[in-house]
Coordinates of N, CA, C and O in Angstrom, one line a residue:
M1 N -81.9 20.9 -12.8 CA -82.5 22.2 -13.2 C -82.1 22.4 -14.7 O -81.0 22.2 -15.1
T2 N -83.2 22.8 -15.4 CA -82.9 23.1 -16.8 C -83.4 24.5 -17.1 O -84.2 25.0 -16.3
D3 N -82.9 25.1 -18.1 CA -83.3 26.4 -18.5 C -83.7 26.3 -20.0 O -82.9 26.3 -20.9
R4 N -85.0 26.2 -20.2 CA -85.6 26.0 -21.5 C -86.2 27.3 -21.9 O -87.0 27.9 -21.2
T5 N -86.1 27.6 -23.2 CA -86.7 28.9 -23.7 C -87.5 28.5 -24.9 O -87.0 27.8 -25.8
S6 N -88.7 29.0 -25.0 CA -89.5 28.8 -26.1 C -89.5 30.2 -26.8 O -90.1 31.1 -26.4
E7 N -88.8 30.3 -27.9 CA -88.7 31.5 -28.7 C -90.0 31.8 -29.3 O -90.7 30.9 -29.7
R8 N -90.3 33.1 -29.5 CA -91.6 33.5 -30.1 C -91.6 33.0 -31.5 O -90.8 33.5 -32.3
T9 N -92.5 32.1 -31.9 CA -92.5 31.6 -33.2 C -93.5 32.3 -34.1 O -93.5 32.2 -35.3
S10 N -94.5 32.9 -33.5 CA -95.5 33.7 -34.2 C -96.1 34.7 -33.3 O -95.8 34.7 -32.1
D11 N -97.0 35.5 -33.8 CA -97.7 36.5 -32.9 C -98.6 35.8 -31.9 O -99.2 36.4 -31.0
E12 N -98.9 34.5 -32.1 CA -99.8 33.8 -31.2 C -99.1 33.1 -30.0 O -99.7 32.7 -29.1
T13 N -97.7 33.1 -30.0 CA -97.0 32.4 -28.9 C -96.1 33.4 -28.3 O -95.1 33.9 -28.9
P14 N -96.3 33.7 -27.0 CA -95.4 34.6 -26.3 C -94.1 33.9 -25.9 O -94.0 32.7 -25.8
K15 N -93.0 34.7 -25.9 CA -91.7 34.1 -25.5 C -91.8 33.7 -24.0 O -92.2 34.5 -23.2
L16 N -91.5 32.5 -23.7 CA -91.6 32.0 -22.3 C -90.3 31.2 -22.0 O -89.9 30.3 -22.7
K17 N -89.7 31.6 -20.9 CA -88.5 30.9 -20.4 C -88.9 30.0 -19.2 O -89.7 30.5 -18.4
E18 N -88.4 28.8 -19.2 CA -88.8 27.8 -18.2 C -87.6 27.4 -17.4 O -86.6 27.0 -18.0
Y19 N -87.7 27.5 -16.1 CA -86.6 27.1 -15.2 C -87.1 25.9 -14.3 O -87.9 26.2 -13.4
E20 N -86.7 24.7 -14.6 CA -87.2 23.5 -14.0 C -86.3 23.1 -12.8 O -85.1 23.1 -12.9
G21 N -87.0 22.9 -11.7 CA -86.3 22.4 -10.5 C -86.9 21.1 -10.0 O -87.9 20.6 -10.7
E22 N -86.4 20.5 -9.0 CA -87.0 19.3 -8.4 C -88.4 19.4 -8.0 O -89.2 18.6 -8.2
G23 N -88.7 20.5 -7.2 CA -90.0 20.6 -6.6 C -90.9 21.6 -7.2 O -92.1 21.6 -7.0
I24 N -90.4 22.4 -8.1 CA -91.1 23.5 -8.7 C -90.5 24.0 -10.0 O -89.3 24.0 -10.1
T25 N -91.3 24.4 -10.9 CA -90.8 24.9 -12.2 C -91.3 26.4 -12.2 O -92.5 26.7 -11.9
V26 N -90.4 27.3 -12.5 CA -90.8 28.7 -12.6 C -90.7 29.1 -14.1 O -89.8 28.8 -14.8
T27 N -91.7 29.8 -14.6 CA -91.7 30.3 -16.0 C -91.7 31.8 -15.9 O -92.1 32.5 -15.0
F28 N -91.1 32.4 -17.0 CA -90.9 33.8 -17.1 C -91.2 34.3 -18.5 O -90.7 33.8 -19.4
E29 N -92.1 35.3 -18.6 CA -92.5 35.9 -19.8 C -92.0 37.3 -19.8 O -92.6 38.2 -19.3
P30 N -90.8 37.5 -20.5 CA -90.1 38.8 -20.4 C -90.9 40.0 -20.8 O -90.8 41.1 -20.2
R31 N -91.8 39.9 -21.8 CA -92.5 41.1 -22.3 C -93.5 41.6 -21.2 O -94.0 42.7 -21.3
R32 N -93.9 40.8 -20.3 CA -94.8 41.2 -19.2 C -94.1 41.8 -18.0 O -94.8 42.3 -17.1
C33 N -92.8 41.6 -17.9 CA -92.1 42.0 -16.7 C -92.1 43.6 -16.6 O -91.6 44.2 -17.5
L34 N -92.5 44.1 -15.5 CA -92.5 45.6 -15.3 C -91.4 45.9 -14.2 O -91.4 47.1 -13.7
H35 N -90.6 45.0 -13.9 CA -89.4 45.3 -13.0 C -89.8 45.8 -11.6 O -89.2 46.6 -11.1
A36 N -90.8 45.1 -11.0 CA -91.3 45.5 -9.7 C -90.2 45.0 -8.7 O -90.2 45.4 -7.6
A37 N -89.4 44.0 -9.1 CA -88.3 43.4 -8.3 C -88.7 42.7 -7.1 O -87.9 42.5 -6.2
E38 N -90.0 42.3 -7.0 CA -90.4 41.4 -5.9 C -89.7 40.2 -5.8 O -89.4 39.7 -4.7
C39 N -89.3 39.6 -6.9 CA -88.6 38.3 -6.9 C -87.2 38.5 -6.4 O -86.8 37.7 -5.5
V40 N -86.4 39.4 -6.9 CA -85.0 39.6 -6.5 C -84.9 40.0 -5.1 O -83.9 39.7 -4.4
H41 N -85.9 40.8 -4.6 CA -85.8 41.2 -3.2 C -86.3 40.1 -2.3 O -85.9 40.0 -1.1
G42 N -87.3 39.3 -2.8 CA -87.9 38.3 -1.9 C -87.0 37.1 -1.7 O -87.0 36.5 -0.6
L43 N -86.3 36.6 -2.8 CA -85.5 35.4 -2.7 C -84.2 35.6 -3.6 O -84.2 35.1 -4.7
P44 N -83.3 36.4 -3.1 CA -82.1 36.7 -4.0 C -81.3 35.5 -4.3 O -80.6 35.4 -5.3
E45 N -81.4 34.4 -3.5 CA -80.7 33.2 -3.8 C -81.3 32.4 -4.9 O -80.6 31.6 -5.6
V46 N -82.6 32.7 -5.2 CA -83.3 32.0 -6.3 C -83.3 32.9 -7.6 O -83.0 32.5 -8.7
F47 N -83.5 34.2 -7.4 CA -83.7 35.2 -8.5 C -82.5 36.2 -8.4 O -82.4 37.0 -7.6
D48 N -81.5 36.0 -9.3 CA -80.3 36.8 -9.3 C -80.0 37.2 -10.8 O -79.6 36.4 -11.6
L49 N -80.3 38.5 -11.1 CA -80.1 39.0 -12.5 C -78.7 39.0 -12.9 O -78.4 39.1 -14.1
S50 N -77.7 38.9 -12.0 CA -76.3 38.9 -12.4 C -75.7 37.6 -12.9 O -74.6 37.5 -13.3
R51 N -76.5 36.5 -12.8 CA -76.0 35.2 -13.2 C -76.9 34.6 -14.3 O -78.0 35.0 -14.5
R52 N -76.4 33.6 -14.9 CA -77.2 32.8 -15.9 C -77.1 31.3 -15.6 O -76.0 30.8 -15.3
P53 N -78.2 30.6 -15.4 CA -79.6 31.2 -15.5 C -79.9 32.1 -14.3 O -79.3 31.8 -13.2
W54 N -80.7 33.0 -14.5 CA -81.0 34.0 -13.4 C -82.0 33.4 -12.4 O -82.1 34.0 -11.3
V55 N -82.6 32.3 -12.7 CA -83.6 31.7 -11.8 C -83.1 30.3 -11.5 O -82.9 29.5 -12.4
L56 N -82.9 30.0 -10.2 CA -82.5 28.7 -9.7 C -83.6 28.2 -8.7 O -83.5 28.4 -7.5
P57 N -84.6 27.5 -9.2 CA -85.7 27.1 -8.4 C -85.4 26.3 -7.2 O -86.0 26.3 -6.2
D58 N -84.3 25.5 -7.3 CA -83.9 24.6 -6.2 C -83.1 25.3 -5.1 O -82.7 24.6 -4.1
A59 N -82.8 26.6 -5.3 CA -82.0 27.3 -4.3 C -82.8 27.6 -3.0 O -82.3 28.2 -2.1
A60 N -84.1 27.3 -3.0 CA -85.0 27.5 -1.8 C -86.1 26.5 -1.8 O -86.3 25.9 -2.9
E61 N -86.7 26.4 -0.7 CA -87.9 25.4 -0.6 C -89.0 25.8 -1.6 O -89.2 27.0 -1.8
A62 N -89.6 24.9 -2.3 CA -90.6 25.1 -3.3 C -91.7 26.0 -2.8 O -92.2 26.9 -3.6
G63 N -92.2 25.9 -1.6 CA -93.2 26.7 -1.1 C -92.8 28.2 -1.0 O -93.6 29.1 -1.2
L64 N -91.6 28.4 -0.6 CA -91.1 29.8 -0.5 C -91.0 30.4 -1.9 O -91.3 31.6 -2.1
V65 N -90.5 29.6 -2.9 CA -90.4 30.1 -4.3 C -91.8 30.5 -4.8 O -92.0 31.6 -5.4
A66 N -92.8 29.6 -4.5 CA -94.2 29.9 -5.0 C -94.7 31.2 -4.3 O -95.3 32.0 -5.0
E67 N -94.4 31.4 -3.0 CA -94.8 32.6 -2.3 C -94.3 33.8 -2.9 O -95.0 34.8 -3.1
V68 N -93.0 33.8 -3.3 CA -92.4 35.0 -3.9 C -92.9 35.2 -5.3 O -93.1 36.4 -5.7
V69 N -93.1 34.2 -6.1 CA -93.6 34.3 -7.4 C -95.0 35.0 -7.4 O -95.3 35.8 -8.2
R70 N -95.8 34.6 -6.4 CA -97.1 35.2 -6.3 C -97.1 36.7 -6.0 O -98.1 37.4 -6.3
R71 N -96.0 37.2 -5.6 CA -95.8 38.6 -5.4 C -95.6 39.4 -6.7 O -95.8 40.6 -6.7
C72 N -95.3 38.7 -7.8 CA -95.1 39.4 -9.0 C -96.4 40.0 -9.5 O -97.3 39.2 -9.9
P73 N -96.5 41.3 -9.5 CA -97.8 41.9 -9.9 C -98.2 41.7 -11.3 O -99.4 41.6 -11.6
S74 N -97.3 41.6 -12.2 CA -97.6 41.5 -13.7 C -97.9 40.1 -14.1 O -98.5 40.0 -15.2
G75 N -97.6 39.1 -13.4 CA -97.8 37.7 -13.8 C -96.7 37.3 -14.7 O -96.8 36.2 -15.3
A76 N -95.6 38.1 -14.9 CA -94.5 37.6 -15.8 C -93.9 36.4 -15.3 O -93.4 35.5 -16.0
L77 N -93.9 36.2 -13.9 CA -93.4 35.0 -13.3 C -94.6 34.1 -12.9 O -95.6 34.6 -12.4
Q78 N -94.5 32.9 -13.2 CA -95.6 31.9 -12.9 C -94.8 30.7 -12.3 O -93.6 30.5 -12.5
Y79 N -95.5 29.8 -11.6 CA -94.9 28.6 -11.1 C -95.8 27.4 -11.2 O -97.0 27.5 -11.4
H80 N -95.2 26.2 -11.3 CA -95.9 25.0 -11.4 C -95.2 24.0 -10.5 O -94.1 23.5 -10.8
P81 N -95.9 23.7 -9.4 CA -95.3 22.7 -8.4 C -95.2 21.3 -9.1 O -96.0 20.9 -9.9
A82 N -94.2 20.5 -8.7 CA -94.0 19.2 -9.2 C -95.2 18.3 -8.9 O -95.4 17.3 -9.6
D83 N -95.9 18.6 -7.8 CA -97.0 17.7 -7.4 C -98.3 18.0 -8.3 O -99.3 17.3 -8.1
G84 N -98.2 18.9 -9.2 CA -99.3 19.1 -10.1 C -100.3 20.1 -9.6 O -101.3 20.4 -10.3
S85 N -100.2 20.7 -8.4 CA -101.1 21.6 -7.9 C -101.0 22.9 -8.7 O -100.0 23.1 -9.5
V86 N -101.9 23.8 -8.5 CA -101.9 25.1 -9.3 C -102.0 26.3 -8.3 O -102.5 26.1 -7.2
E87 N -101.7 27.4 -8.8 CA -101.8 28.7 -8.0 C -103.3 29.0 -7.9 O -104.1 29.0 -8.9
H88 N -103.8 29.2 -6.7 CA -105.2 29.5 -6.5 C -105.3 31.0 -6.6 O -104.6 31.8 -6.0
P89 N -106.3 31.5 -7.4 CA -106.5 32.9 -7.6 C -107.0 33.6 -6.3 O -107.7 33.0 -5.5
D90 N -106.7 34.9 -6.2 CA -107.3 35.7 -5.1 C -108.8 35.7 -5.2 O -109.3 35.7 -6.3
S91 N -109.4 35.7 -4.1 CA -110.9 35.8 -4.1 C -111.3 36.7 -2.9 O -110.8 36.4 -1.8
P92 N -112.0 37.7 -3.1 CA -112.6 38.1 -4.4 C -111.6 38.7 -5.3 O -110.5 39.1 -4.9
T93 N -111.9 38.8 -6.6 CA -111.0 39.5 -7.6 C -110.9 40.9 -7.2 O -111.8 41.6 -6.7
S94 N -109.7 41.5 -7.4 CA -109.4 42.9 -7.1 C -108.9 43.6 -8.3 O -108.2 43.0 -9.1
V95 N -109.3 44.8 -8.5 CA -108.9 45.7 -9.5 C -108.5 47.0 -8.9 O -109.3 47.6 -8.2
R96 N -107.3 47.5 -9.2 CA -106.8 48.7 -8.7 C -106.1 49.5 -9.8 O -105.3 49.0 -10.5
R97 N -106.5 50.8 -9.9 CA -105.8 51.7 -10.9 C -104.7 52.4 -10.2 O -104.9 53.0 -9.1
T98 N -103.5 52.4 -10.8 CA -102.4 53.1 -10.2 C -102.4 54.6 -10.6 O -103.1 54.9 -11.6
P99 N -101.6 55.4 -10.0 CA -101.6 56.8 -10.4 C -101.3 57.1 -11.9 O -101.8 58.0 -12.5
S100 N -100.5 56.2 -12.5 CA -100.1 56.4 -13.9 C -101.1 55.8 -14.8 O -101.0 55.9 -16.0
G101 N -102.1 55.1 -14.3 CA -103.2 54.5 -15.1 C -103.2 53.0 -15.3 O -104.1 52.5 -15.9
R102 N -102.1 52.3 -14.9 CA -102.1 50.9 -15.0 C -103.2 50.2 -14.2 O -103.6 50.8 -13.1
L103 N -103.8 49.1 -14.6 CA -104.8 48.4 -13.9 C -104.1 47.1 -13.3 O -103.7 46.2 -14.1
V104 N -104.0 47.0 -12.0 CA -103.4 45.9 -11.3 C -104.6 45.0 -10.9 O -105.5 45.4 -10.1
V105 N -104.6 43.8 -11.5 CA -105.8 42.9 -11.3 C -105.3 41.6 -10.8 O -104.3 41.0 -11.3
R106 N -106.0 41.0 -9.8 CA -105.7 39.7 -9.2 C -107.0 39.0 -9.0 O -108.0 39.6 -8.5
G107 N -107.0 37.7 -9.4 CA -108.2 36.9 -9.2 C -108.3 35.8 -10.2 O -107.3 35.4 -10.9
D108 N -109.4 35.3 -10.4 CA -109.7 34.2 -11.4 C -110.1 35.0 -12.7 O -111.2 35.4 -12.9
L109 N -109.1 35.1 -13.6 CA -109.2 36.0 -14.8 C -109.2 35.3 -16.1 O -108.4 34.4 -16.2
L110 N -109.9 35.8 -17.0 CA -109.8 35.4 -18.4 C -109.5 36.6 -19.2 O -110.4 37.5 -19.3
V111 N -108.3 36.8 -19.7 CA -107.8 38.0 -20.4 C -107.8 37.7 -21.9 O -107.2 36.8 -22.3
S112 N -108.6 38.5 -22.6 CA -108.7 38.4 -24.0 C -107.8 39.5 -24.7 O -107.8 40.6 -24.3
G113 N -107.0 39.1 -25.7 CA -106.2 40.0 -26.4 C -105.7 39.4 -27.7 O -106.3 38.4 -28.2
A114 N -104.7 40.0 -28.3 CA -104.2 39.5 -29.6 C -103.7 38.1 -29.5 O -103.7 37.4 -30.6
L115 N -103.3 37.6 -28.4 CA -102.8 36.2 -28.2 C -104.0 35.3 -27.9 O -103.7 34.1 -27.7
G116 N -105.2 35.7 -28.0 CA -106.4 34.9 -27.7 C -106.7 35.0 -26.2 O -106.3 36.0 -25.5
D117 N -107.5 34.1 -25.7 CA -107.9 34.1 -24.3 C -106.9 33.4 -23.5 O -106.4 32.3 -23.9
R118 N -106.5 34.0 -22.3 CA -105.5 33.4 -21.4 C -106.1 33.4 -20.0 O -106.6 34.4 -19.5
Q119 N -106.0 32.3 -19.4 CA -106.4 32.2 -18.0 C -105.3 32.8 -17.1 O -104.1 32.4 -17.3
E120 N -105.6 33.7 -16.2 CA -104.6 34.4 -15.5 C -105.0 34.5 -14.0 O -106.2 34.4 -13.7
T121 N -104.0 34.7 -13.1 CA -104.3 35.0 -11.7 C -103.8 36.4 -11.3 O -104.3 36.9 -10.3
R122 N -102.8 36.9 -12.1 CA -102.2 38.2 -11.8 C -101.8 38.9 -13.0 O -101.1 38.3 -13.9
V123 N -102.3 40.2 -13.2 CA -101.9 40.9 -14.4 C -101.8 42.4 -14.1 O -102.4 42.9 -13.2
V124 N -101.0 43.1 -14.9 CA -101.0 44.6 -14.9 C -101.4 44.9 -16.4 O -100.7 44.6 -17.3
L125 N -102.6 45.5 -16.5 CA -103.2 45.8 -17.8 C -102.9 47.3 -18.1 O -102.9 48.1 -17.3
C126 N -102.8 47.5 -19.4 CA -102.6 48.9 -19.9 C -103.8 49.7 -19.7 O -104.9 49.3 -20.1
G127 N -103.7 50.9 -19.1 CA -104.8 51.8 -19.0 C -104.8 52.9 -19.9 O -105.7 53.7 -19.9
C128 N -103.7 53.1 -20.7 CA -103.6 54.3 -21.5 C -103.8 53.9 -23.0 O -103.9 54.9 -23.8
G129 N -103.7 52.7 -23.4 CA -103.9 52.3 -24.8 C -102.6 52.3 -25.6 O -102.7 52.0 -26.8
A130 N -101.5 52.7 -25.1 CA -100.2 52.8 -25.8 C -99.4 51.6 -25.9 O -98.4 51.5 -26.6
S131 N -99.7 50.6 -25.1 CA -98.9 49.4 -25.0 C -98.8 48.6 -26.3 O -99.9 48.4 -27.0
A132 N -97.6 48.1 -26.7 CA -97.5 47.3 -27.9 C -97.8 45.8 -27.5 O -97.7 45.0 -28.4
N133 N -98.0 45.6 -26.2 CA -98.3 44.2 -25.7 C -99.7 44.1 -25.2 O -99.9 43.6 -24.1
Q134 N -100.6 44.8 -25.9 CA -102.0 44.8 -25.4 C -102.6 43.4 -25.1 O -102.2 42.5 -25.8
P135 N -103.3 43.2 -24.1 CA -103.8 44.2 -23.1 C -102.9 44.5 -22.0 O -103.3 45.3 -21.1
Y136 N -101.7 43.9 -22.0 CA -100.8 44.0 -20.9 C -100.0 45.3 -21.0 O -99.7 45.8 -22.1
C137 N -99.7 45.9 -19.8 CA -98.9 47.2 -19.8 C -97.5 46.9 -20.2 O -96.9 45.9 -19.7
D138 N -96.9 47.7 -21.0 CA -95.4 47.6 -21.3 C -94.7 48.9 -21.0 O -93.6 49.1 -21.4
R139 N -95.4 49.8 -20.3 CA -94.8 51.2 -20.0 C -94.4 52.0 -21.2 O -93.4 52.7 -21.1
S140 N -95.1 51.9 -22.3 CA -94.7 52.6 -23.5 C -95.4 53.9 -23.6 O -95.1 54.7 -24.5
G141 N -96.4 54.2 -22.8 CA -97.1 55.5 -22.9 C -97.1 56.2 -21.6 O -96.1 56.1 -20.9
P142 N -98.2 56.8 -21.2 CA -98.2 57.5 -19.9 C -98.0 56.5 -18.7 O -97.5 56.9 -17.7
C143 N -98.2 55.2 -19.0 CA -97.9 54.2 -18.0 C -96.4 54.1 -17.7 O -96.0 53.4 -16.7
A144 N -95.6 54.8 -18.5 CA -94.1 54.8 -18.2 C -93.8 55.5 -16.9 O -92.7 55.4 -16.4
E145 N -94.7 56.4 -16.5 CA -94.4 57.1 -15.2 C -94.3 56.1 -14.1 O -95.1 55.2 -14.0
P146 N -93.3 56.3 -13.2 CA -93.1 55.3 -12.1 C -94.3 55.3 -11.1 O -94.9 56.4 -10.8
D147 N -94.7 54.2 -10.7 CA -95.7 54.0 -9.6 C -95.0 53.3 -8.4 O -94.7 52.2 -8.5
D148 N -94.8 54.1 -7.4 CA -94.1 53.5 -6.2 C -95.0 52.4 -5.6 O -94.5 51.6 -4.8
D149 N -96.3 52.4 -5.9 CA -97.1 51.4 -5.2 C -97.3 50.1 -5.9 O -97.9 49.2 -5.4
V150 N -96.9 50.0 -7.2 CA -97.1 48.7 -7.9 C -96.6 47.5 -7.2 O -97.3 46.5 -7.1
P151 N -95.3 47.5 -6.7 CA -94.8 46.3 -6.1 C -95.7 45.8 -4.9 O -95.7 44.7 -4.5
E152 N -96.4 46.7 -4.3 CA -97.2 46.4 -3.1 C -98.5 45.8 -3.5 O -99.2 45.4 -2.6
A153 N -98.8 45.7 -4.8 CA -100.1 45.1 -5.2 C -100.1 43.7 -4.9 O -99.4 42.9 -5.5
R154 N -101.0 43.2 -4.0 CA -101.1 41.8 -3.6 C -102.5 41.4 -3.5 O -103.3 42.1 -3.2

């Protein structure tokens, strides 16, 4: 297992942390994390904020790790199985507005923003316009209000 970090080198490259295991690699983009805690509640033996590295992909079967990563509503966590397969997007695509205005979107997505176009399967988009991480929500405006239903977005 390795813990590699790509530091943000320009406005075009998001900071991405990579946790490589035998059967699966998990990546984490901290700026997109909205702390839904699906990961730490789903597989605490893999995702543990009190240790470094906080992600140990080999601490559970790769299929279980992928299942829990797919629960991450913001897409801050992604996975790449060692066999080269990819996460299949939800179909049909779903869009849900939370009470605080965030847009929880799942499906085969092309998200355009300051970082260019990104192929996505799960995102939480800013609905208020105050995010410094447009088009993704960072809870810096009215979106800062808690939404009890965000972790349940699947």
